[in-house]
């Protein structure tokens, strides 16, 4: 039996697959997240930062699920693709969204798209779920792409 605590964290193949999966997830999450923040920034609608970030997180989750569903639908039935996309990487997406938004608020003081901050937000969003994605691939053999 495979012990979840006894995995080897040095498998280059699994890290490569985890990085690819995480990058696809980051693309989907950041599209919805950044789009929402940019909308509020451009329109000047005066929502509190917490609510903008909550909506940005929700939209990031939705766009990530939509992108993953689109990718998976090329390999399987659309309904199964949607169920797989919405169920397999939700923890990863939430960790990604939280990391990006914490960096944004910490560095800019609010919900602000700033070109100098974007690389740090993306790096945090990529690194936060990466070990979980590796573990999920190694222990459960599950990936979203």
PDB file of N, CA, C and O in Angstrom, residues 5 34 51 82 116:
ATOM      1  N   UNK A   5       2.587   9.692   3.386  1.00  0.00           N
ATOM      2  CA  UNK A   5       3.666  10.417   4.046  1.00  0.00           C
ATOM      3  C   UNK A   5       5.039   9.974   3.561  1.00  0.00           C
ATOM      4  O   UNK A   5       6.041  10.596   3.891  1.00  0.00           O
ATOM      5  N   UNK A  34      -7.652  39.044 -12.310  1.00  0.00           N
ATOM      6  CA  UNK A  34      -7.133  40.331 -12.773  1.00  0.00           C
ATOM      7  C   UNK A  34      -8.207  41.119 -13.521  1.00  0.00           C
ATOM      8  O   UNK A  34      -8.257  42.348 -13.429  1.00  0.00           O
ATOM      9  N   UNK A  51     -14.507  42.860  -0.509  1.00  0.00           N
ATOM     10  CA  UNK A  51     -15.544  42.387  -1.432  1.00  0.00           C
ATOM     11  C   UNK A  51     -15.031  42.312  -2.869  1.00  0.00           C
ATOM     12  O   UNK A  51     -15.415  41.418  -3.622  1.00  0.00           O
ATOM     13  N   UNK A  82     -16.509  19.014 -17.236  1.00  0.00           N
ATOM     14  CA  UNK A  82     -16.882  20.026 -16.252  1.00  0.00           C
ATOM     15  C   UNK A  82     -16.759  19.489 -14.831  1.00  0.00           C
ATOM     16  O   UNK A  82     -16.202  20.151 -13.953  1.00  0.00           O
ATOM     17  N   UNK A 116       4.151  46.466 -11.752  1.00  0.00           N
ATOM     18  CA  UNK A 116       5.313  46.073 -10.959  1.00  0.00           C
ATOM     19  C   UNK A 116       4.967  44.945  -9.987  1.00  0.00           C
ATOM     20  O   UNK A 116       5.839  44.183  -9.584  1.00  0.00           O
TER      21      UNK A 116
END
